Amino acid sequence: MELRHLRYFVAVAEEGHVTRAAERLGMQQPPLSQQIRALEREVGVQLFRRKPRGMEMTAAGRAFLEDARAILTHVDHAFAATRRTARGEQGRIAVGFTSSAPFHPFVPRVIRLFRDGFPLVSMAFEESGTTELVDALRNEKLDAAFIRSGAPQSSGLAVHHLLDEEMLAALPAAHPLARSASKPLTLAALSDEAFILYRRPVGPGLYDAIISACREAGFSPIVGQEAPRILSTLNLVAAGLGISIVPASLTRMQMDGVVYRRLKSDRKFVAPLSLAVRWSEPSASVRRFVDLARATAKTFRAERP
Amino acid sequence: MELRHLRYFVAVAEEGHVTRAAERLGMQQPPLSQQIRALEREVGVQLFRRKPRGMEMTAAGRAFLEDARAILTHVDHAFAATRRTARGEQGRIAVGFTSSAPFHPFVPRVIRLFRDGFPLVSMAFEESGTTELVDALRNEKLDAAFIRSGAPQSSGLAVHHLLDEEMLAALPAAHPLARSASKPLTLAALSDEAFILYRRPVGPGLYDAIISACREAGFSPIVGQEAPRILSTLNLVAAGLGISIVPASLTRMQMDGVVYRRLKSDRKFVAPLSLAVRWSEPSASVRRFVDLARATAKTFRAERP
DNA sequence: CATCTGCCATATCTAGCAGATATGGATTTA
DNA sequence: TAAATCCATATCTGCTAGATATGGCAGATG
């Protein structure tokens, strides 16, 4: 039993006439007659009554016609869906991001654009620290992740740098350095402060960037507290336990008791935002997502140099 | 593209290994490899990644696997459903009956037995006069009908006699002849009465039977009223406009103002109940229904001779 | 490092069968 | 009654699915 039997059966059922059905199928009547017979023998049921002027379906034939049509339609739909999947227009993508990434208007913008462009691709989201995201990528639990690392030393992953975000000092509102609103601070001015930093094993990217920048400014920062999430960091600053250095997009978070200050340094002090994916054979949907993110980043950077 | 391509694809997808899938399918590895290639060429999508130790599905391949499985399952179900239809275990049957037929316990019993025995056969019901039922049978609107005729002269129909039902006189409660409860009436005793009869074009079976019996008793009945339905007949009797002769099962209808009397005659005065179907190629479900009705009638007659 | 094993791909051959062609039988139409 | 219509059966032929032979590559083993 093959699909051609179903195609032949449907044609004869719809025409009610073997010769006309054969024309429609582009073949001769006798073999079509024989194929219908073969089908009846295989099902073990008489599907048609032969009349002097055509064929009339039995009740069993009518029941089979419904199924035959549905099956042939399903085959067409299966082909189409498979092609859409291959083109990245359909499928599933699991995206992760660090806790600071969603504050940046870029990330929601990429997600919106992707959803608008590929409505048949279902998206799942996960928020975690960088280390966990990298593991999840490796384990194929996630397909892509927005992270704050410039270039983690992770084999099997491709990290696409998207953009850099200015880093600001986050100070307690009552801090003396919080008063001069218009003058950027030097890092050196913070050398005696207790720093509240994002926990390194969770977010190595930001941690390392801050340490490195302070080293370059001539001091090793006093780490007073480590916080498990970016929001905990700001909470501790608001409580007056110390200062921190955070990506500028965190200012979108109206946090009482925290004042943000720009930083002046010899080299632009920025936090990178990158998209990490596995090197090994990304699906077409993932490739589409990466391409869109990179194109959007390019546009974003052009809009605000 | 044929079903065998789907069968081959599913086997390879499930085994993740061409050689093992070929064994499972009872063929050699090279032609299976070629057929998978042919399928990929036809869909225009890479469904597998070839690895040194087996095959790994792409995202498109995974999408296609779901569809392929569903299609193959649907084919199996289509065969099974078609066979069930041919055996009369599935399908549809439209049954009609005259307005007096459902009062007989036999009819609901047949319907219940059929429903219990063939739950996959859907049933539709229609109530009408005999003439209309016969037309509907001819027009293939109905598949079977319970009628009151013994043997209508209708070409193309087969009429299966099921059982006979005693006829009773239906009298107004205040009628003088209503008083002697235990003695059967002779038909001759009703010769001066106005008869209320079921309209002949609607129900020729009962009408003719009554006229014929009266003729045999030596008189021609005075037809005072004709009624369109059996219930109308009893309503007019209750109103005192005349008497009627009705099948005994009508006594199950508790009608105020009507008294039923048995009739005494030289020949048993009965109303037949028959099942009519088309001669031409009844579906298996209809054949099943007829067989069940006849077998049930035989049982019924044995229970009450 | 060389050799072996495992596994898929390509090439060639052969048998089976789908479709073409010829013919026949039954019914309907003119 | 003859011709037309329409499905069925028989025979033939070309195509392709599957069998067989062989090759290439990667990984495992000694």
XYZ file of C-alpha atoms (C1' of nucleotides) in Angstrom:
670
model
C 0.000 0.000 0.000
C 1.499 3.269 -1.078
C 0.412 6.850 -1.375
C -0.185 6.426 -5.074
C -3.002 4.006 -4.227
C -4.640 6.719 -2.171
C -4.145 9.239 -4.980
C -5.701 6.853 -7.512
C -8.569 6.004 -5.173
C -9.427 9.655 -4.502
C -9.376 10.457 -8.236
C -11.740 7.591 -9.065
C -13.990 8.407 -6.113
C -14.235 12.042 -7.151
C -14.800 11.320 -10.865
C -17.011 8.250 -10.327
C -15.488 7.012 -13.609
C -12.233 5.100 -14.101
C -11.460 6.388 -17.605
C -11.861 10.038 -16.657
C -9.892 9.559 -13.476
C -7.096 7.961 -15.521
C -6.981 11.019 -17.805
C -6.809 13.280 -14.779
C -3.923 11.219 -13.438
C -2.158 11.119 -16.810
C -2.291 7.341 -17.236
C -4.340 4.682 -19.031
C -7.577 3.173 -17.767
C -6.586 -0.541 -17.536
C -3.694 -0.112 -15.098
C -5.794 2.243 -13.014
C -8.521 -0.381 -12.895
C -5.957 -2.940 -11.809
C -4.527 -0.672 -9.103
C -7.980 -0.081 -7.633
C -8.492 -3.823 -7.605
C -5.155 -4.299 -5.882
C -6.137 -1.748 -3.244
C -9.471 -3.504 -2.638
C -7.631 -6.798 -2.276
C -5.234 -5.279 0.245
C -7.909 -3.599 2.360
C -10.030 -6.710 1.955
C -13.111 -4.623 1.320
C -15.087 -3.698 -1.785
C -14.749 0.047 -2.105
C -16.746 0.494 -5.346
C -19.711 -1.071 -7.077
C -19.096 -1.363 -10.795
C -21.958 0.044 -12.852
C -22.365 -0.025 -16.633
C -21.668 3.688 -16.737
C -19.158 4.325 -13.969
C -18.360 3.386 -10.396
C -20.348 3.972 -7.262
C -18.749 3.973 -3.844
C -19.860 1.593 -1.130
C -20.375 2.818 2.420
C -16.894 1.473 3.196
C -15.534 3.378 0.198
C -17.072 6.598 1.452
C -15.512 6.091 4.854
C -12.137 5.411 3.242
C -12.373 8.501 1.037
C -12.453 10.795 4.056
C -9.382 9.183 5.517
C -7.532 9.065 2.190
C -8.036 12.764 1.622
C -6.920 13.629 5.132
C -3.789 11.514 4.771
C -2.776 13.095 1.450
C -3.355 16.553 2.891
C -1.293 15.663 5.937
C 1.592 14.587 3.712
C 1.558 17.961 1.938
C 1.461 19.782 5.264
C 4.303 17.666 6.618
C 6.507 18.631 3.668
C 5.675 22.298 4.109
C 6.289 22.265 7.865
C 9.595 20.459 7.420
C 10.752 23.019 4.891
C 9.689 25.876 7.142
C 11.650 24.281 9.983
C 14.700 23.948 7.777
C 14.414 27.610 6.807
C 14.194 28.617 10.461
C 10.644 29.870 10.079
C 9.234 27.269 12.364
C 10.592 25.462 15.367
C 11.683 26.180 18.879
C 14.456 28.226 20.428
C 15.489 28.437 24.067
C 17.152 31.703 24.984
C 18.927 32.506 28.205
C 20.181 35.788 29.650
C 22.047 37.051 32.690
C 20.074 39.071 35.188
C 21.407 42.408 34.005
C 20.858 41.831 30.284
C 17.066 42.331 30.123
C 17.371 45.894 31.378
C 19.046 46.925 28.215
C 16.468 48.042 25.597
C 18.391 46.083 23.023
C 17.441 42.646 24.366
C 13.639 43.120 24.399
C 13.995 44.708 20.976
C 15.723 41.661 19.499
C 13.110 39.344 20.997
C 10.252 41.450 19.659
C 11.776 41.652 16.209
C 12.354 37.920 16.120
C 8.831 37.146 17.238
C 7.403 39.501 14.652
C 9.548 38.029 11.905
C 9.173 34.364 12.820
C 5.807 33.849 14.498
C 5.970 30.087 14.007
C 9.117 29.750 16.104
C 8.226 29.212 19.723
C 10.551 30.814 22.260
C 11.422 29.745 25.775
C 13.395 31.964 28.172
C 15.682 31.342 31.100
C 17.506 33.748 33.399
C 20.690 32.663 35.133
C 24.265 33.531 35.915
C 26.787 33.294 33.093
C 28.313 30.053 34.278
C 24.957 28.307 34.391
C 24.008 29.659 30.990
C 27.208 28.313 29.469
C 26.538 24.894 30.977
C 22.984 24.913 29.676
C 24.236 25.787 26.188
C 26.657 22.878 26.338
C 23.932 20.516 27.538
C 21.626 21.645 24.729
C 19.123 22.938 27.281
C 19.510 26.378 25.717
C 20.146 27.364 22.149
C 21.436 30.912 22.714
C 22.308 33.122 25.656
C 22.920 36.831 26.215
C 25.923 37.107 28.473
C 28.202 39.811 29.740
C 31.475 38.207 28.784
C 33.557 39.478 25.966
C 35.151 36.147 25.137
C 34.833 33.316 27.631
C 37.364 30.549 27.271
C 34.711 27.982 26.468
C 35.305 25.360 23.876
C 32.369 24.493 21.638
C 30.730 27.890 21.967
C 30.671 30.794 19.577
C 30.400 34.163 21.231
C 29.168 37.021 19.079
C 29.985 40.413 20.511
C 26.952 42.660 20.080
C 27.618 45.952 21.829
C 29.336 47.609 24.771
C 27.572 49.429 27.559
C 29.020 52.213 29.597
C 29.719 51.408 33.240
C 28.570 53.778 35.982
C 29.374 54.142 39.640
C 26.422 53.357 41.864
C 26.684 55.287 45.138
C 24.535 55.559 48.267
C 22.465 58.750 47.963
C 24.063 60.181 51.112
C 27.582 59.534 49.927
C 29.804 62.686 49.688
C 30.761 61.818 46.135
C 27.080 61.637 45.217
C 26.709 65.423 45.502
C 28.556 66.709 42.437
C 26.025 65.637 39.897
C 27.691 66.885 36.714
C 31.339 65.865 37.152
C 32.381 62.357 36.213
C 34.303 60.503 38.905
C 37.710 58.996 38.448
C 38.125 55.422 39.469
C 40.980 56.543 41.724
C 38.499 58.594 43.746
C 36.858 55.292 44.700
C 40.062 53.576 45.780
C 39.211 53.735 49.509
C 35.605 52.631 49.119
C 34.173 49.244 49.952
C 33.059 47.721 46.692
C 29.949 45.591 46.387
C 30.475 43.276 43.476
C 28.476 40.690 41.616
C 29.644 37.265 42.707
C 32.446 36.130 40.388
C 31.487 32.479 39.855
C 28.013 33.655 38.830
C 29.059 36.584 36.651
C 32.750 36.505 35.800
C 32.411 38.982 32.954
C 31.458 42.057 34.982
C 33.578 41.089 37.956
C 36.735 40.738 35.938
C 36.095 43.952 34.011
C 35.769 45.966 37.227
C 38.852 44.446 38.840
C 40.866 44.993 35.708
C 39.804 48.623 35.325
C 40.673 49.388 38.952
C 44.047 47.757 38.514
C 44.673 49.952 35.539
C 43.695 53.014 37.604
C 46.422 52.054 40.086
C 44.590 50.340 42.930
C 43.190 47.052 43.944
C 39.543 47.483 45.006
C 38.416 46.630 48.547
C 35.720 44.035 48.058
C 33.345 44.543 50.966
C 30.432 42.374 49.787
C 29.576 39.955 47.015
C 25.987 39.758 45.853
C 24.284 36.848 44.079
C 22.219 38.946 41.706
C 22.495 42.372 40.169
C 19.483 43.616 42.127
C 20.984 42.495 45.431
C 24.037 44.575 44.532
C 21.953 47.728 44.203
C 20.019 46.945 47.369
C 23.267 46.793 49.336
C 24.407 50.094 47.820
C 21.085 51.705 48.779
C 21.627 50.432 52.315
C 24.922 52.300 52.446
C 27.148 49.237 52.725
C 29.351 50.273 49.881
C 29.480 51.311 46.247
C 29.354 49.411 43.028
C 30.008 49.733 39.368
C 27.163 48.645 37.114
C 26.081 48.789 33.472
C 24.332 52.077 32.578
C 21.079 50.328 31.664
C 20.541 49.631 35.358
C 19.541 53.304 35.732
C 16.251 52.297 34.134
C 15.672 50.600 37.469
C 14.463 53.427 39.711
C 16.159 52.434 42.959
C 15.604 54.697 45.971
C 18.811 55.538 47.826
C 21.100 54.955 44.868
C 22.766 57.617 42.779
C 24.568 56.861 39.530
C 27.731 58.651 38.506
C 29.607 58.579 35.260
C 33.181 57.449 35.332
C 36.185 59.132 33.762
C 39.068 56.939 32.719
C 41.812 56.724 30.117
C 40.104 53.885 28.321
C 36.426 53.599 27.795
C 35.107 51.534 30.668
C 32.355 49.391 29.250
C 30.435 46.160 29.868
C 30.096 44.002 26.812
C 26.859 42.294 25.797
C 27.353 39.176 23.756
C 25.326 36.330 22.346
C 26.676 32.829 22.895
C 25.627 29.756 20.906
C 27.076 26.315 20.319
C 29.450 25.882 17.450
C 28.045 22.513 16.512
C 25.317 22.690 13.873
C 22.881 25.290 15.117
C 19.349 24.807 13.843
C 18.093 27.209 11.208
C 15.974 29.004 13.806
C 19.009 29.613 15.974
C 20.989 30.861 13.007
C 18.141 33.232 12.233
C 18.125 34.484 15.796
C 21.872 35.096 15.788
C 21.737 36.907 12.452
C 18.902 39.100 13.665
C 20.661 39.927 16.942
C 23.852 40.875 15.140
C 22.055 42.995 12.556
C 20.024 44.697 15.271
C 23.185 45.395 17.271
C 24.774 46.957 14.227
C 21.742 49.231 13.810
C 21.718 49.987 17.516
C 25.375 50.976 17.517
C 24.789 53.217 14.492
C 21.909 54.950 16.297
C 23.997 55.754 19.375
C 27.749 55.628 18.611
C 7.118 10.106 -2.425
C 5.452 7.006 -1.135
C 4.575 5.515 2.222
C 7.626 3.309 2.111
C 9.772 6.444 2.300
C 8.011 7.373 5.539
C 8.467 3.829 6.867
C 12.178 3.898 6.023
C 12.597 7.373 7.518
C 10.916 6.440 10.808
C 13.037 3.291 11.126
C 16.286 5.204 10.593
C 15.164 8.008 12.902
C 14.301 5.565 15.661
C 17.463 3.466 15.286
C 19.777 6.425 14.582
C 21.739 3.928 12.441
C 21.153 2.967 8.798
C 22.487 -0.580 9.010
C 20.321 -1.505 12.003
C 17.287 0.136 10.510
C 17.859 -1.882 7.316
C 17.896 -5.112 9.330
C 14.696 -4.104 11.048
C 13.109 -3.456 7.657
C 14.456 -6.689 6.182
C 16.586 -5.065 3.483
C 20.218 -4.086 2.833
C 21.907 -0.922 4.012
C 22.936 0.611 0.637
C 19.436 0.813 -0.880
C 18.103 2.176 2.399
C 20.798 4.834 2.334
C 19.816 5.676 -1.234
C 16.121 5.888 -0.402
C 16.780 8.272 2.496
C 18.821 10.395 0.111
C 15.995 10.319 -2.402
C 13.557 11.463 0.292
C 15.864 14.336 1.307
C 16.128 15.364 -2.322
C 12.358 15.333 -2.699
C 11.637 17.312 0.482
C 14.570 19.562 -0.374
C 15.769 19.496 3.233
C 18.541 17.708 5.069
C 16.791 15.438 7.542
C 19.912 13.774 9.022
C 23.492 14.672 9.810
C 25.809 11.802 8.943
C 28.127 10.960 11.796
C 30.977 8.409 11.773
C 28.936 6.177 14.060
C 25.335 6.692 12.978
C 22.906 9.392 11.927
C 21.617 12.320 13.894
C 18.391 14.069 13.031
C 18.283 17.770 12.217
C 15.579 20.000 13.677
C 13.732 19.611 10.364
C 14.112 15.844 10.641
C 12.605 15.879 14.107
C 9.647 17.898 12.891
C 9.177 15.483 9.991
C 9.347 12.443 12.287
C 6.278 13.553 14.198
C 4.308 13.979 11.019
C 5.592 10.743 9.476
C 4.506 8.739 12.501
C 1.087 10.361 12.575
C 0.574 9.676 8.874
C 1.518 5.986 9.141
C -0.769 5.596 12.147
C -3.559 7.298 10.279
C -3.165 4.834 7.396
C -3.536 1.892 9.786
C -6.593 3.461 11.364
C -8.113 4.171 7.959
C -7.805 0.501 6.998
C -9.347 -0.622 10.278
C -12.229 1.862 10.052
C -12.945 0.870 6.457
C -13.074 -2.795 7.410
C -15.356 -2.054 10.335
C -17.635 -0.119 8.000
C -17.717 -3.034 5.578
C -18.610 -5.390 8.415
C -21.424 -3.092 9.509
C -19.743 -2.304 12.806
C -19.258 1.313 11.945
C -21.179 3.738 9.835
C -24.517 5.424 9.813
C -28.096 4.229 9.520
C -31.232 6.306 9.152
C -34.356 4.603 10.502
C -37.909 5.740 10.044
C -41.149 4.613 11.701
C -44.841 5.325 11.506
C -46.350 7.185 14.429
C -47.900 4.073 15.986
C -44.772 1.884 15.764
C -42.746 3.329 18.670
C -45.474 2.426 21.181
C -44.768 -1.223 20.701
C -42.049 -2.410 23.140
C -40.493 -4.294 20.263
C -39.231 -1.231 18.417
C -37.301 0.421 21.282
C -35.922 -3.003 22.083
C -34.487 -3.487 18.603
C -32.962 -0.027 18.689
C -31.409 -0.620 22.103
C -30.003 -4.001 21.091
C -28.541 -2.552 17.924
C -26.934 0.340 19.763
C -25.456 -2.003 22.341
C -24.145 -4.361 19.678
C -22.820 -1.733 17.259
C -21.825 1.353 19.219
C -19.801 2.717 16.290
C -22.868 2.892 14.048
C -24.553 6.247 14.417
C -28.335 6.219 14.148
C -30.727 8.895 12.915
C -34.516 8.629 13.333
C -37.491 9.966 11.457
C -41.227 9.627 12.106
C -43.676 9.879 9.262
C -46.640 8.300 7.530
C -46.045 5.104 5.566
C -46.176 6.785 2.176
C -43.592 9.328 3.120
C -41.360 6.657 4.624
C -41.491 4.641 1.434
C -40.522 7.699 -0.607
C -37.649 8.450 1.729
C -36.392 4.887 1.386
C -36.473 5.203 -2.386
C -34.665 8.554 -2.263
C -31.971 7.072 -0.008
C -32.901 9.523 2.743
C -33.694 6.544 4.994
C -32.084 3.143 5.146
C -34.862 1.249 6.940
C -38.398 1.914 8.140
C -40.874 0.272 10.520
C -44.238 0.339 8.817
C -47.641 -1.132 9.350
C -48.105 -2.649 5.961
C -48.008 -6.333 5.376
C -46.817 -6.160 1.773
C -46.979 -2.819 -0.013
C -46.834 -3.011 -3.763
C -43.599 -1.085 -3.953
C -40.906 -2.008 -6.408
C -37.325 -1.753 -5.184
C -38.208 -2.369 -1.543
C -37.914 -5.479 0.542
C -40.470 -5.731 3.319
C -39.675 -8.044 6.183
C -42.694 -9.030 8.225
C -41.744 -8.947 11.895
C -44.844 -9.552 13.969
C -48.589 -8.994 14.203
C -50.291 -6.945 16.845
C -53.851 -7.459 18.057
C -56.320 -4.729 17.152
C -58.633 -3.271 19.781
C -61.709 -1.122 19.636
C -61.184 2.318 21.110
C -64.461 3.719 22.500
C -65.452 6.957 24.195
C -65.588 6.261 27.972
C -69.298 7.139 28.036
C -70.246 4.861 25.203
C -72.824 2.133 26.051
C -70.579 -0.564 24.680
C -67.768 0.637 26.945
C -69.545 -0.758 30.040
C -69.058 -4.491 29.659
C -65.447 -4.667 30.437
C -64.826 -8.407 30.194
C -66.718 -9.403 27.034
C -65.066 -8.957 23.663
C -67.049 -7.026 21.085
C -67.983 -8.329 17.703
C -67.237 -6.122 14.792
C -70.890 -6.374 13.791
C -71.818 -4.612 17.043
C -69.958 -1.568 15.677
C -71.692 -1.484 12.326
C -73.789 1.605 13.122
C -70.961 3.564 14.696
C -69.083 6.431 13.157
C -65.532 5.290 12.657
C -62.578 7.566 13.123
C -59.803 6.226 10.958
C -56.189 7.050 10.282
C -56.010 8.862 6.958
C -55.546 6.302 4.165
C -52.866 8.085 2.052
C -50.769 8.472 5.198
C -51.260 4.989 6.643
C -52.755 2.597 4.095
C -51.821 -0.493 6.077
C -54.098 0.051 9.077
C -56.868 1.646 7.054
C -57.092 -1.230 4.617
C -56.929 -3.799 7.375
C -59.887 -2.214 9.200
C -62.020 -1.825 6.088
C -61.279 -5.376 5.059
C -62.144 -6.833 8.459
C -65.456 -4.928 8.579
C -66.303 -6.138 5.097
C -65.681 -9.662 6.222
C -67.972 -9.072 9.232
C -70.702 -8.105 6.790
C -70.828 -4.345 6.811
C -69.137 -1.353 5.343
C -67.978 0.994 8.102
C -69.322 4.551 8.338
C -66.204 6.723 8.175
C -67.065 9.802 10.218
C -63.604 11.344 10.487
C -60.116 10.823 9.155
C -57.225 11.779 11.360
C -53.670 12.689 10.236
C -51.882 10.954 13.114
C -52.640 8.086 15.459
C -52.810 10.427 18.434
C -55.354 12.639 16.715
C -57.475 9.532 16.200
C -57.558 8.832 19.938
C -58.226 12.496 20.748
C -61.335 12.431 18.574
C -62.501 9.213 20.217
C -62.052 10.791 23.660
C -64.102 13.734 22.478
C -66.960 11.359 21.667
C -66.969 11.913 17.906
C -66.780 8.248 17.122
C -64.930 5.026 17.706
C -61.762 3.639 16.263
C -59.812 0.423 15.923
C -56.193 0.643 16.931
C -53.172 -1.592 17.608
C -53.114 -2.945 21.181
C -49.841 -1.201 21.993
C -51.701 2.096 21.994
C -53.115 1.142 25.408
C -49.686 2.057 26.753
C -50.800 5.580 26.002
C -52.972 6.534 28.973
C -55.632 8.572 27.224
C -58.447 10.014 29.412
C -61.882 9.448 28.006
C -60.930 6.397 25.919
C -61.748 2.797 26.745
C -60.231 -0.130 24.861
C -62.191 -3.266 24.070
C -61.022 -6.560 22.649
C -62.590 -7.713 19.437
C -64.005 -11.129 18.677
C -63.886 -12.284 15.085
C -63.655 -15.460 12.995
C -60.118 -14.625 11.936
C -57.506 -13.078 14.134
C -57.705 -9.326 13.571
C -54.170 -8.008 13.743
C -52.007 -5.114 12.619
C -48.707 -6.161 11.087
C -45.383 -4.544 11.940
C -42.817 -4.786 9.194
C -39.356 -3.489 8.370
C -38.860 -2.076 4.887
C -35.472 -1.556 3.200
C -34.284 -1.030 -0.357
C -33.499 -4.082 -2.394
C -30.498 -2.455 -3.991
C -27.233 -3.101 -2.166
C -27.928 -2.308 1.463
C -24.829 -1.294 3.415
C -23.464 -3.763 5.904
C -24.852 -1.724 8.782
C -28.348 -1.906 7.297
C -28.027 -5.625 6.750
C -26.992 -5.954 10.387
C -29.998 -3.941 11.490
C -32.404 -6.046 9.444
C -30.910 -9.281 10.722
C -31.152 -8.072 14.301
C -34.757 -6.917 13.896
C -35.806 -10.247 12.403
C -34.019 -12.280 15.055
C -35.521 -10.127 17.808
C -38.986 -10.504 16.296
C -38.570 -14.250 16.279
C -37.627 -14.170 19.974
C -40.483 -11.801 20.691
C -43.031 -14.038 19.002
C -41.740 -17.063 20.939
C -42.119 -15.157 24.216
C -45.743 -14.289 23.559
C -47.383 -16.572 20.958
C 51.625 4.993 14.783
C 49.605 1.283 12.023
C 45.881 -1.617 11.656
C 41.318 -2.931 12.223
C 36.480 -2.066 12.744
C 32.350 0.262 12.079
C 29.341 2.707 9.215
C 27.595 5.383 5.477
C 28.023 6.356 0.396
C 28.495 5.214 -4.478
C 28.287 2.064 -8.428
C 26.398 -1.759 -10.921
C 23.245 -5.406 -11.737
C 18.718 -7.870 -11.618
C 14.099 -8.989 -10.702
C 9.598 -7.277 -9.907
C 5.937 -4.461 -10.948
C 3.635 -0.154 -12.604
C 2.042 1.493 -16.642
C 1.325 0.992 -21.875
C -1.002 -1.515 -25.271
C -4.290 -4.929 -27.070
C -8.482 -7.148 -26.504
C -12.950 -8.714 -24.622
C -17.553 -8.605 -22.416
C -21.650 -6.246 -20.896
C -24.767 -2.487 -21.020
C -26.724 1.565 -22.992
C -27.871 4.564 -26.737
C -29.341 6.017 -31.219
C -29.434 -3.774 -34.799
C -25.018 -1.502 -34.771
C -22.245 1.569 -32.485
C -20.661 3.703 -28.401
C -19.378 3.524 -23.703
C -16.989 1.681 -19.893
C -14.758 -1.570 -16.938
C -12.001 -5.991 -16.818
C -8.378 -9.201 -18.247
C -4.101 -10.393 -20.638
C 0.443 -9.426 -22.314
C 4.485 -6.716 -22.913
C 8.107 -3.272 -21.695
C 10.692 0.026 -19.302
C 11.764 1.827 -14.866
C 13.206 1.509 -10.305
C 13.657 -0.698 -5.747
C 16.499 -3.734 -3.693
C 20.684 -7.004 -3.898
C 25.472 -7.157 -4.319
C 30.166 -5.255 -4.676
C 33.200 -1.818 -3.383
C 35.183 2.458 -1.396
C 36.156 6.272 1.878
C 36.423 8.149 6.382
C 36.575 8.346 11.373
C 37.298 6.233 15.617
C 38.996 2.480 18.459
C 42.529 -0.694 19.564
C 47.000 -2.760 20.171
